[in-house]
Tab-separated table of C-alpha atoms and ligand atoms in Angstrom:
chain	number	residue	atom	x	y	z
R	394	UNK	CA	74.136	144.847	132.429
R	395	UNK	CA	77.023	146.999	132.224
R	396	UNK	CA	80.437	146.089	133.381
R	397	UNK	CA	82.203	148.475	135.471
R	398	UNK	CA	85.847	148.022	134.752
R	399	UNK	CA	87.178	151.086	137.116
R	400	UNK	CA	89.680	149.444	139.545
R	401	UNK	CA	90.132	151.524	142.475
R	402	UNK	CA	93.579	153.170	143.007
R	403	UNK	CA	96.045	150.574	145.023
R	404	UNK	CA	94.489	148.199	145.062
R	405	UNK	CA	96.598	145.064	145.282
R	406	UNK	CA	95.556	142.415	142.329
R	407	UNK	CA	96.673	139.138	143.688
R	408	UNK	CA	95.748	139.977	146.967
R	409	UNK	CA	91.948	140.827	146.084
R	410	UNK	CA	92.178	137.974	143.423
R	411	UNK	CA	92.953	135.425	146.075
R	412	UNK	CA	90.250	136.855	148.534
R	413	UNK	CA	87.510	136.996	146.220
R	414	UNK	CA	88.161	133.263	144.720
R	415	UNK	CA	87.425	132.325	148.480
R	416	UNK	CA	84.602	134.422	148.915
R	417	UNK	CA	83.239	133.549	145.921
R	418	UNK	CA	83.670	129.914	146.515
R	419	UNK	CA	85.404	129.647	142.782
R	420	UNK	CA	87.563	127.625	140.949
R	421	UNK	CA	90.073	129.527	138.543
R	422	UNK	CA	90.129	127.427	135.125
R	423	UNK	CA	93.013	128.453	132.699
R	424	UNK	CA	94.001	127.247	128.843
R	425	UNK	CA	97.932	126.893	128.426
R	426	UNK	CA	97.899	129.455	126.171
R	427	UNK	CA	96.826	132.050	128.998
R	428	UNK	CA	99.735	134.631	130.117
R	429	UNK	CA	101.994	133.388	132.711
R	430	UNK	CA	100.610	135.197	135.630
R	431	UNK	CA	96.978	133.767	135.074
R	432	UNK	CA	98.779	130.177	134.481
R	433	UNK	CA	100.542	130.770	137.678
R	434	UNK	CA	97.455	131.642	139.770
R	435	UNK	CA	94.938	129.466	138.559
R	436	UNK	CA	93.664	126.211	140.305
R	437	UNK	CA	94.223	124.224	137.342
R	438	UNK	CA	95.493	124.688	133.862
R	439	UNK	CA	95.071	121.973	130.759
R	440	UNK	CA	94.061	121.313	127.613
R	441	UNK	CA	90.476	121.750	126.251
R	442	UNK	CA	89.695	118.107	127.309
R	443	UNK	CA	91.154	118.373	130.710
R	444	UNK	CA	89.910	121.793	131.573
R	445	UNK	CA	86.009	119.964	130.281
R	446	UNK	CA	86.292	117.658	132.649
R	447	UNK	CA	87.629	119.815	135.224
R	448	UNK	CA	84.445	122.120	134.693
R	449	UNK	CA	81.934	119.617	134.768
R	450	UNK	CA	83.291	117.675	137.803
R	451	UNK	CA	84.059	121.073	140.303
R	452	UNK	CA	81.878	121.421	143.634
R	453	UNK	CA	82.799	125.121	143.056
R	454	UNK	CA	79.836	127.738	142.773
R	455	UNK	CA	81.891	129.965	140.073
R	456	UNK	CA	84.172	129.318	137.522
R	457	UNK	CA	86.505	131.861	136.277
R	458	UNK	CA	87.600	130.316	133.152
R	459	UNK	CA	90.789	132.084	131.963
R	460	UNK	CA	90.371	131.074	128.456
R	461	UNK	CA	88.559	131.761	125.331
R	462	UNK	CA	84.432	131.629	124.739
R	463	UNK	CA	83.800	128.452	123.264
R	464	UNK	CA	85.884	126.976	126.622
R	465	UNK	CA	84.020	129.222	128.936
R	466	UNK	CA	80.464	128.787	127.111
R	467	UNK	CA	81.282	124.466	127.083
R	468	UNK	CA	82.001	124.780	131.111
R	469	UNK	CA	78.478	126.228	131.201
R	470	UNK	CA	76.870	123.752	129.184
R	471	UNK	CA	78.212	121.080	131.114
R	472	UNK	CA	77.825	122.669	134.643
R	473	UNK	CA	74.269	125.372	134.120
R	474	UNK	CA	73.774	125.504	137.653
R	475	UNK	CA	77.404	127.099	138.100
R	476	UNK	CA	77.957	130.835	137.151
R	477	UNK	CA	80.641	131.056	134.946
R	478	UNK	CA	82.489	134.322	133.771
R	479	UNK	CA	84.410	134.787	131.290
R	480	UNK	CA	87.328	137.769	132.027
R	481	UNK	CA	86.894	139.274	128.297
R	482	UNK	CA	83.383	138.162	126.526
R	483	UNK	CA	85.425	139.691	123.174
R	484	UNK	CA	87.991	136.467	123.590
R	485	UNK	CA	86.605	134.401	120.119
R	486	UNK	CA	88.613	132.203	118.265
R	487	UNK	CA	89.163	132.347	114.040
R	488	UNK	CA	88.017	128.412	113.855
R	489	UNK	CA	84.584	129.035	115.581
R	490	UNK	CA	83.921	132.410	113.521
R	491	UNK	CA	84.639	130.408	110.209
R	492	UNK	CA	81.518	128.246	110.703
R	493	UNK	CA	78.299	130.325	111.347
R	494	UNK	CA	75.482	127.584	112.457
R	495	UNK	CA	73.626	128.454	109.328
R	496	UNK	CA	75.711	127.469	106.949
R	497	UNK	CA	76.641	124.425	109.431
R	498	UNK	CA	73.317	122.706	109.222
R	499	UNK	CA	73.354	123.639	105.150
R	500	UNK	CA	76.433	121.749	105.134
R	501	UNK	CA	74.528	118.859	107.768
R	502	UNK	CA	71.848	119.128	105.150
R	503	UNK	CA	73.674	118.019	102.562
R	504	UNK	CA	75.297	114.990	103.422
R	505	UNK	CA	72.381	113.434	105.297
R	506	UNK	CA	74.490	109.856	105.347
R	507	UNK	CA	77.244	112.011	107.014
R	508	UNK	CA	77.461	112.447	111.015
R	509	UNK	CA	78.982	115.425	111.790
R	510	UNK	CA	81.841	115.252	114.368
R	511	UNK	CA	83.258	118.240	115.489
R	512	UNK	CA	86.387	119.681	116.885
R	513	UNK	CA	85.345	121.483	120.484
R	514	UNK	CA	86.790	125.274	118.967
R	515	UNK	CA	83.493	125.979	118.088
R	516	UNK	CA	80.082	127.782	119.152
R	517	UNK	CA	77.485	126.453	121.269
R	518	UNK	CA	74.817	126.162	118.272
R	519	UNK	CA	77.381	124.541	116.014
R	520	UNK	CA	77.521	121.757	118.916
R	521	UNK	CA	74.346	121.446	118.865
R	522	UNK	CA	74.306	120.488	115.334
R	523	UNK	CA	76.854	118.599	116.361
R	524	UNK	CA	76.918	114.354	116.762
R	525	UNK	CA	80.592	114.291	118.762
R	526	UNK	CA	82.986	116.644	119.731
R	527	UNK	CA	86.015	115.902	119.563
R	528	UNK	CA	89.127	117.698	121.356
R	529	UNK	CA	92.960	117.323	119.789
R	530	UNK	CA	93.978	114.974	122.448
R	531	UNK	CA	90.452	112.910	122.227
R	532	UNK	CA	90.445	112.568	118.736
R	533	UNK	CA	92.005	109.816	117.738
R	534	UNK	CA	90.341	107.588	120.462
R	535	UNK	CA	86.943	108.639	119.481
R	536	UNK	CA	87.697	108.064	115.462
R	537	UNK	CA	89.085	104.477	116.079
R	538	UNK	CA	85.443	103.935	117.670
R	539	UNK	CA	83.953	105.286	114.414
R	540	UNK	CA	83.281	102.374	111.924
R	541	UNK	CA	85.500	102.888	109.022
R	542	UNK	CA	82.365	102.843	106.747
R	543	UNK	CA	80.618	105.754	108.915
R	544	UNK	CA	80.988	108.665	106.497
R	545	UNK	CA	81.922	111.739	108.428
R	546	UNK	CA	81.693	115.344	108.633
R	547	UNK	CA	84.842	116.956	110.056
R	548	UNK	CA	84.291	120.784	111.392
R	549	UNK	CA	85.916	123.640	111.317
R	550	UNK	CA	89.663	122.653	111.730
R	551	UNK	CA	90.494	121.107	108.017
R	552	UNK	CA	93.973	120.832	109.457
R	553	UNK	CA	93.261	119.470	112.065
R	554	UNK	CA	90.283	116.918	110.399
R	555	UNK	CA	93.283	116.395	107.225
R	556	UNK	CA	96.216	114.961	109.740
R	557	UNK	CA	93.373	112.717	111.088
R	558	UNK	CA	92.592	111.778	107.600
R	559	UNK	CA	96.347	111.089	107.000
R	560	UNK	CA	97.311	109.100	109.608
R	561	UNK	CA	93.801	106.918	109.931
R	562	UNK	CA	92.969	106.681	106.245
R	563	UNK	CA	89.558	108.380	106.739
R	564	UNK	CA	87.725	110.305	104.131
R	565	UNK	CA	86.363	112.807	106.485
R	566	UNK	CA	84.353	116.027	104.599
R	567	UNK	CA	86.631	118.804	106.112
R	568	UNK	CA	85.179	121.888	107.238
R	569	UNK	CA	87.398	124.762	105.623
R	570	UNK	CA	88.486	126.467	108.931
R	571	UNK	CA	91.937	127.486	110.340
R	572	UNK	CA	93.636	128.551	113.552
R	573	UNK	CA	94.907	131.812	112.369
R	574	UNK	CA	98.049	131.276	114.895
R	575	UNK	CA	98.590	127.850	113.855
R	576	UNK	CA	98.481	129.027	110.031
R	577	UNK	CA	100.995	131.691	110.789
R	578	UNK	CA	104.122	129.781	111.285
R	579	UNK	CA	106.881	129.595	108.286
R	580	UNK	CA	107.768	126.807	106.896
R	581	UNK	CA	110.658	128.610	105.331
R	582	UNK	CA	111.809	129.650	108.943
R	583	UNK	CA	111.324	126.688	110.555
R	584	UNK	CA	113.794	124.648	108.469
R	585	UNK	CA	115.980	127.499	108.862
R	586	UNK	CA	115.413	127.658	112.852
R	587	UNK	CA	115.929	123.444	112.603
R	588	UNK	CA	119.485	124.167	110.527
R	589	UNK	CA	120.720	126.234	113.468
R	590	UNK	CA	119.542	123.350	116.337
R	591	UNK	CA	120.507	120.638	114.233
R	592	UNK	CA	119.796	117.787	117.181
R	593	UNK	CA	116.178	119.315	118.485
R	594	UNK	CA	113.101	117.977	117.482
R	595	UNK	CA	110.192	119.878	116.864
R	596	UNK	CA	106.570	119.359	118.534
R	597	UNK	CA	103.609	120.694	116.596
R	598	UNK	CA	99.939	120.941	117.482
R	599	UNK	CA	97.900	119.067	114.801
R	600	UNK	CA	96.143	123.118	114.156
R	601	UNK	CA	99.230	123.360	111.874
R	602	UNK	CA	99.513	123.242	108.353
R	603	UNK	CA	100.480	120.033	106.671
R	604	UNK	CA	103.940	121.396	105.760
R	605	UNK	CA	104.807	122.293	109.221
R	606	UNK	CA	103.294	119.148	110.724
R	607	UNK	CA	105.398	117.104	108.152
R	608	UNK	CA	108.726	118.706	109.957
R	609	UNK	CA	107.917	117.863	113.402
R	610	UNK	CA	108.740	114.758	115.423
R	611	UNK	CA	105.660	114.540	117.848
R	612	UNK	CA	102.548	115.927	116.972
R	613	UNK	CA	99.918	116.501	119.565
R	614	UNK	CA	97.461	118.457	121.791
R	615	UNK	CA	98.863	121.073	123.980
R	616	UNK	CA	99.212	118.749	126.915
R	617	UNK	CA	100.573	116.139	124.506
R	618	UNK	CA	103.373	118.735	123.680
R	619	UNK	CA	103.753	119.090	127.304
R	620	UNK	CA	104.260	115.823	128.108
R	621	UNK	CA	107.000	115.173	125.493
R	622	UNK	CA	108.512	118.159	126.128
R	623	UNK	CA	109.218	116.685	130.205
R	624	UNK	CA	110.170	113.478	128.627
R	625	UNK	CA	112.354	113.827	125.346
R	626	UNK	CA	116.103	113.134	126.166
R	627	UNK	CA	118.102	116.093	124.023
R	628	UNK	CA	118.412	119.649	125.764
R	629	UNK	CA	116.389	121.879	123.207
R	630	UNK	CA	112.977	121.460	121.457
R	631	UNK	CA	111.369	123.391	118.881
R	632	UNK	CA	107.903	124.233	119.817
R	633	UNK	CA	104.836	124.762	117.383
R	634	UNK	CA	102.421	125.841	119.106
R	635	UNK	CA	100.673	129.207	120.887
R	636	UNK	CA	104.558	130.396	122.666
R	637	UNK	CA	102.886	130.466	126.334
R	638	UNK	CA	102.773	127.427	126.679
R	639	UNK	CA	107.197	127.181	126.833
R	640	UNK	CA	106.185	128.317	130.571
R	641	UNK	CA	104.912	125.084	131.497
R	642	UNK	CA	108.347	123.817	130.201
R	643	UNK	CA	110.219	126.045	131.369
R	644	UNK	CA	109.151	125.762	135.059
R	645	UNK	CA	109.096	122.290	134.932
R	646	UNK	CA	112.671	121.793	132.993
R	647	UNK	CA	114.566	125.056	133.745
R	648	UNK	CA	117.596	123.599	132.125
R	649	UNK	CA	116.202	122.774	128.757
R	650	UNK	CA	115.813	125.301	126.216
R	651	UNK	CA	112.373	125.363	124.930
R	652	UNK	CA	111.994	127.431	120.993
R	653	UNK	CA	109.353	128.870	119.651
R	654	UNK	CA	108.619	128.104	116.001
R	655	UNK	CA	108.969	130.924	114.151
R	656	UNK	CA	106.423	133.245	111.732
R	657	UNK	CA	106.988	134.549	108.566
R	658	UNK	CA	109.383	137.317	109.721
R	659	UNK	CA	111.302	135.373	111.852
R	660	UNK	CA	109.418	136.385	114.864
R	661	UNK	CA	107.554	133.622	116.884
R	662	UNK	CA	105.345	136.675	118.644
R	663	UNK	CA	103.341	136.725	115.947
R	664	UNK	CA	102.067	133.193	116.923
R	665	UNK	CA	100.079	134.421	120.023
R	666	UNK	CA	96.721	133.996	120.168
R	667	UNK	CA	95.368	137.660	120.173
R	668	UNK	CA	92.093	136.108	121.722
R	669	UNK	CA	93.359	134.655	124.535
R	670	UNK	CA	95.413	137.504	125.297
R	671	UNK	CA	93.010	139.206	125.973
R	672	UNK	CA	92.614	138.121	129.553
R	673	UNK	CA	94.466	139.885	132.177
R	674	UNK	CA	94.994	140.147	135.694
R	675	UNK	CA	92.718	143.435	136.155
R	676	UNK	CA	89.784	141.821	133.871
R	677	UNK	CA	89.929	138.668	136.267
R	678	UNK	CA	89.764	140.622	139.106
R	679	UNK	CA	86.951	142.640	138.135
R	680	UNK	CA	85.133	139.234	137.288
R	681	UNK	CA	85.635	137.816	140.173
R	682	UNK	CA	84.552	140.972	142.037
R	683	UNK	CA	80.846	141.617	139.501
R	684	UNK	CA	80.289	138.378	138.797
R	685	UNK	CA	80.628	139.705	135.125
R	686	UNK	CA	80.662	138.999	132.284
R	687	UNK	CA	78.657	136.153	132.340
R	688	UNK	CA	78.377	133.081	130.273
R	689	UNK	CA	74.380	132.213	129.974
R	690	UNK	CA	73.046	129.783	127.493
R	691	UNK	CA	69.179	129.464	126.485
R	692	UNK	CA	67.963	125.859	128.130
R	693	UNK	CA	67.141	124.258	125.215
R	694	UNK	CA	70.194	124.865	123.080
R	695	UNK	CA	72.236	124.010	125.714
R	696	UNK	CA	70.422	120.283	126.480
R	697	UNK	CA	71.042	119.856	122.514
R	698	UNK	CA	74.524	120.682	122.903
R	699	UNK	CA	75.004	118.473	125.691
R	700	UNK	CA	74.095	115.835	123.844
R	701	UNK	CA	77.342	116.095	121.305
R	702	UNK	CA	79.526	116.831	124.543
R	703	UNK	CA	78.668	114.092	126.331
R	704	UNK	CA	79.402	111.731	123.615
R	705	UNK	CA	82.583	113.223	123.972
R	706	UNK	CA	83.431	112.639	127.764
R	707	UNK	CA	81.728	108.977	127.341
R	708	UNK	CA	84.344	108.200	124.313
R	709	UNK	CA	87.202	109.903	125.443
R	710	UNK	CA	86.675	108.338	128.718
R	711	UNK	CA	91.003	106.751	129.578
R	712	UNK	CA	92.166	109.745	127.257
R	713	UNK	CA	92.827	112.440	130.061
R	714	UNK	CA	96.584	112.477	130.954
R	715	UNK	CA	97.883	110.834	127.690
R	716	UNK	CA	96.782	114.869	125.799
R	717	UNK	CA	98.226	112.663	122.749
R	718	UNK	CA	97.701	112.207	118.996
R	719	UNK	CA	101.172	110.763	118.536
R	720	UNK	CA	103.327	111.284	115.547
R	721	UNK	CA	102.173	111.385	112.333
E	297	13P	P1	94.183	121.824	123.139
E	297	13P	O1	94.598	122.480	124.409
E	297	13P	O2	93.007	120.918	123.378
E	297	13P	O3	95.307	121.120	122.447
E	297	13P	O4	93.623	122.973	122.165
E	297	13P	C1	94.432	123.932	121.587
E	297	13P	C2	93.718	125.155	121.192
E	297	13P	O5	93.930	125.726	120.165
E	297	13P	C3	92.761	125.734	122.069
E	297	13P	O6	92.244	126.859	121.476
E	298	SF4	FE1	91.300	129.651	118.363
E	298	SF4	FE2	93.754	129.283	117.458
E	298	SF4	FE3	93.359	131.001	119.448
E	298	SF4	FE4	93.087	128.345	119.885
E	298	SF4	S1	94.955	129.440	119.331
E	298	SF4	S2	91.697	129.985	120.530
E	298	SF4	S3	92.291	127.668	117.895
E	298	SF4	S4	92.555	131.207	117.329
C-alpha cells in the first residue's frame, strides 16, 4: 500500500499530532537520539531497554515509535496485537545491515558449543537466531548470569561485545559490526577538545572504539550517560555519544555545559545518526493520520524471536533505571 505523504496546506503539525494520538488511542515511543521536537512531544523517551519494556507493557492500540526499525520491528514482536508504525520504514541502522541472517546462522553453525547472544541493534531474523539479546544498559547483568565457561557468540557490535570482554574477562566470538556514528569520533580531537576543558570528564557509549572508550570517565548506555550527566559535580561534560541526546541535559541542567565529542574534522555533526534523522514532525503526522508505514512480522518468525527477547526482559529484570555499564 502506498503512502500518501501530501500534507494539506496549513495545516497545523502539533495540533493534528496531538488530536490524532487521541483518536488513535496511541502511545508516542521515542529513542534519545530522535530530534528535539519528537523528544519533546513524545509520551516517553529512553533507551532501547526502557523503550522495550515500555512497548510491551502499553494498553495503547498504536505505537508510533519515533526511532529506528529494529526498535519499531522489537515493539511489534513483543506487542503483535498492537499496530505499530514506524514514521520512515528507510530508518536502518549500519550494525543490523552488517549481519545478514545468512551468514548469521553460518557463523551459529560453526561454533555449535557457542550460544549466540546478541546486542538488540539488529533484525528480526537475526533474533531469531538469536539465544539472548542483550541491550547496552542490560548487558552486563545478563553476562554475570552467563557461566564463565559458557562459550559465547557476541553479535554485531565487536565494540560493544570487546569492552564487555575487557572489563569481564570473557572470550566472547565478536561479530565484526560497527555503529558508523560511534566509529566516527576522533581520537585526535577528543584529546584536543579534553586539553581545552581540562576539569570535564567525558561519557562514552560502549558503541565507541576502544581508543575513545579508554579516554572517558563513565561509560554507558544512553540513559546511563544521562544519568551521570544529572549527577556529576563539575559544570561541563564531554559527551560521546549521538549529539541529541545533550537535550535531555540540557533541559534538565540548563546551567551545565554539555560537549559534543568531536569527528575527524572537528565537527561533532558528523556524529548524528543519519537513520534516525530521518524522522520528522510531517512523517509522524502522516503516520499517525494512515496508519502507515506499518511494522508487520510473519507469525512464526516473530514467536522465534520472542523467544531471545524474552530472555532478555526475564534477565534484565532490576536493570531499568540504572541504563548503566559503569566505567571501564
Ligand atoms: P541505548 O539507548 O540502548 O544505549 O542504544 C543506543 C543506540 O545506539 C541505539 O541505536
Ligand atoms: Fe545504529 Fe548507530 Fe544509528 Fe544507533 S546510532 S541506530 S547503532 S547507526
Amino acid at each position: 500500500m502506498s503512502v500518501d505523504t501530501k500534507i494539506p496546506a496549513g495545516v497545523d503539525l502539533l495540533e493534528e499530532i496531538n488530536r490524532l494520538r487521541v483518536e488513535r488511542k496511541a502511545v508516542i515511543l521515542a529513542h534519545y537520539y530522535q530530534r528535539p521536537e519528537l523528544q519533546d512531544l513524545a509520551d516517553f523517551v529512553g533507551d532501547s531497554l526502557e523503550l522495550s519494556k515500555k512497548a510491551a507493557d502499553t494498553d495503547a492500540e498504536v505505537i508510533a515509535f519515533c526511532g529506528v526499525k529494529f526498535m519499531a520491528e522489537t515493539a511489534k514482536i513483543l506487542s503483535p496485537d498492537k499496530i505499530v508504525v514506524l514514521p520512515d520504514m528507510d530508518a536502518g541502522c549500519s550494525l543490523e545491515d552488517s549481519c545478514p541472517p545468512e551468514k548469521f546462522a553460518a557463523f551459529r553453525e560453526r561454533h555449535p558449543d557457542h550460544i549466540a547472544l546478541t546486542y538488540i541493534n539488529c533484525s528480526t531474523e537475526v533474533k531469531a537466531l538469536s539465544d539472548v539479546i542483550v541491550t547496552s544498559s542490560s548487558a552486563e547483568t545478563i553476562l554475570s548470569q552467563i557461566p564463565k565457561d559458557q562459550k559465547i557468540i557476541f553479535g554485531p557490535d565487536r565494540h560493544l561485545g570487546g569492552y564487555l570482554n575487557r572489563k569481564f574477562d570473557r572470550e566472547m566470538l565478536l561479530w565484526p559490526g560497527v555503529c558508523i556514528v560511534h566509529e566516527a569520533f576522533s581520537e585526535r580531537e577528543l584529546i584536543k577538545l579534553k586539553q581545552q576543558h581540562p576539569d570535564a570528564p567525558v561519557a562514552a557509549h560502549p558503541e565507541c572504539p576502544p581508543h575513545i572508550v579508554d579516554h572517558a570517565d563513565y561509560v554507558g548506555s544512553t540513559s546511563g550517560i544521562l544519568n551521570f550527566a544529572k549527577t556529576f559535580p563539575g559544570d561541563t561534560l564531554i559527551v560521546a555519544t549521538e549529539p541529541h541526546i545533550i537535550h535531555q541535559m540540557e533541559k534538565a541542567l540548563p546551567e551545565k555545559n554539555f560537549i559534543g565529542a568531536p569527528g575527524a574534522d572537528g565537527n561533532c555533526n558528523c556524529n548524528i545518526c543519519p537513520y534516525m534523522a530521518l524522522n520528522t514532525l510531517e512523517k509522524l503526522y502522516i503516520a499517525l493520520r494512515d496508519l502507515q508505514p506499518r511494522i508487520e512480522i510473519e507469525e512464526g518468525l516473530r514467536l522465534q524471536a520472542k523467544k531471545s527477547l524474552d530472555a532478555m526482559l526475564e534477565m534484565a529484570a532490576g536493570t531499568v533505571g540504572k541504563g548503566d555499564l559503569g566505567r571501564a
